[in-house]
Short mmCIF file of C-alpha atoms in Angstrom, two decimals:
data_model
loop_
_atom_site.label_atom_id
_atom_site.label_comp_id
_atom_site.label_asym_id
_atom_site.label_seq_id
_atom_site.Cartn_x
_atom_site.Cartn_y
_atom_site.Cartn_z
CA GLN B 290 20.80 50.59 -44.07
CA VAL B 291 18.13 51.39 -41.51
CA GLN B 292 16.39 54.74 -41.76
CA LEU B 293 13.57 56.05 -39.57
CA VAL B 294 11.72 59.20 -40.57
CA GLU B 295 9.27 61.06 -38.31
CA SER B 296 6.74 63.63 -39.48
CA GLY B 297 3.56 65.37 -38.39
CA GLY B 298 4.79 67.69 -35.66
CA GLY B 299 3.81 71.31 -35.44
CA LEU B 300 2.42 74.18 -33.40
CA VAL B 301 -1.00 73.58 -31.89
CA GLN B 302 -3.23 75.22 -29.30
CA ALA B 303 -4.02 73.36 -26.09
CA GLY B 304 -6.92 70.99 -26.61
CA GLY B 305 -5.99 70.35 -30.22
CA SER B 306 -4.75 67.24 -31.97
CA LEU B 307 -1.80 66.03 -34.02
CA ARG B 308 -0.93 62.76 -35.71
CA LEU B 309 2.72 61.76 -35.86
CA SER B 310 4.07 59.23 -38.33
CA CYS B 311 7.21 57.13 -38.36
CA THR B 312 8.28 55.17 -41.41
CA ALA B 313 10.99 52.51 -41.32
CA SER B 314 12.54 51.08 -44.46
CA VAL B 315 13.31 47.60 -43.15
CA SER B 316 12.06 44.23 -44.37
CA SER B 317 11.68 43.05 -40.77
CA PHE B 318 9.21 45.83 -39.93
CA SER B 319 6.30 43.57 -38.97
CA VAL B 320 8.22 41.87 -36.16
CA GLU B 321 9.90 44.97 -34.75
CA ASN B 322 8.91 46.75 -31.56
CA PHE B 323 8.48 50.53 -31.80
CA GLY B 324 8.29 53.31 -29.28
CA TRP B 325 7.52 57.00 -29.26
CA TYR B 326 9.66 59.12 -26.95
CA ARG B 327 9.76 62.82 -26.23
CA GLN B 328 12.51 65.09 -25.03
CA VAL B 329 12.36 68.51 -23.41
CA SER B 330 15.38 70.82 -23.35
CA GLY B 331 17.69 69.90 -20.51
CA LYS B 332 16.14 66.48 -19.95
CA GLY B 333 16.52 62.98 -21.29
CA ARG B 334 14.07 61.17 -23.51
CA GLU B 335 11.01 59.65 -21.86
CA VAL B 336 8.80 56.98 -23.31
CA VAL B 337 5.34 58.11 -24.38
CA ALA B 338 3.94 54.96 -25.97
CA TYR B 339 5.13 51.56 -27.11
CA ILE B 340 3.89 48.89 -29.50
CA THR B 341 5.25 45.40 -30.08
CA GLY B 342 5.51 43.31 -33.20
CA ALA B 343 2.56 41.34 -31.80
CA ASN B 344 0.56 44.61 -31.78
CA ASP B 345 0.41 44.96 -28.00
CA ALA B 346 0.26 48.66 -27.18
CA ARG B 347 0.87 50.62 -24.00
CA SER B 348 1.24 54.26 -23.08
CA ALA B 349 2.63 56.39 -20.30
CA GLU B 350 0.30 57.34 -17.46
CA SER B 351 0.59 61.02 -18.36
CA VAL B 352 -0.94 60.47 -21.80
CA LYS B 353 -3.41 57.63 -21.17
CA GLY B 354 -6.79 58.38 -22.68
CA ARG B 355 -5.30 61.04 -24.92
CA PHE B 356 -2.59 59.40 -27.06
CA THR B 357 -2.90 56.22 -29.11
CA ILE B 358 -0.07 54.33 -30.78
CA SER B 359 -0.79 52.13 -33.78
CA ARG B 360 0.96 50.53 -36.72
CA ASP B 361 0.31 49.65 -40.34
CA ASN B 362 2.70 46.94 -41.43
CA SER B 363 1.68 47.21 -45.08
CA LYS B 364 2.90 50.82 -45.05
CA ARG B 365 5.81 50.12 -42.71
CA ALA B 366 4.54 52.95 -40.55
CA VAL B 367 3.90 53.62 -36.86
CA TYR B 368 1.58 56.38 -35.74
CA LEU B 369 0.96 58.40 -32.62
CA GLN B 370 -2.48 60.00 -32.53
CA MET B 371 -2.42 62.80 -29.97
CA THR B 372 -5.62 64.45 -28.77
CA ASP B 373 -6.46 66.95 -26.04
CA LEU B 374 -2.90 68.23 -26.19
CA LYS B 375 -1.54 70.10 -23.19
CA PRO B 376 1.39 72.53 -22.89
CA GLU B 377 3.30 69.88 -20.93
CA ASP B 378 3.20 67.66 -24.02
CA THR B 379 5.59 70.07 -25.73
CA GLY B 380 8.85 68.48 -26.81
CA ARG B 381 10.68 66.82 -29.62
CA TYR B 382 9.16 63.43 -30.40
CA TYR B 383 11.35 60.55 -31.53
CA CYS B 384 10.56 57.18 -33.01
CA LYS B 385 12.61 54.20 -31.83
CA MET B 386 12.80 50.81 -33.48
CA GLY B 387 13.99 47.84 -31.48
CA SER B 388 16.47 48.60 -28.75
CA ASN B 389 18.67 51.29 -30.20
CA THR B 390 17.59 52.66 -33.58
CA TRP B 391 16.33 56.25 -33.57
CA GLY B 392 14.88 58.73 -36.00
CA GLN B 393 15.76 62.43 -36.07
CA GLY B 394 12.58 63.55 -34.32
CA THR B 395 9.77 66.00 -34.98
CA GLN B 396 8.92 69.02 -32.85
CA VAL B 397 5.57 69.37 -31.09
CA THR B 398 4.74 72.69 -29.44
CA VAL B 399 1.50 73.22 -27.53
CA PHE B 400 0.50 76.70 -26.38
CA ALA B 401 -2.23 77.78 -24.01
#
């Protein structure tokens, strides 16, 4: 069955960078839409960036110019390159495939 696995989170000082990865073991990978979401304790998940099967990418206003979503269909992987990280970027980051398939998440903590 479907399995999504996120990796690349960690503890980083403000201004630093991290690269998150999401792998999906599905034959339909190249036509799937993917999103990166983050969740802070006590709040719901909010979209950070999104990329379609046609490779159209978009990101939330709060991360524009700092985060970039991309995909490599040959590796069945989606990436989130995060630069100039801020403490408010702290949260657990989740990969979503299609409408309702989620990974387990990876923690990102940014300290000043």
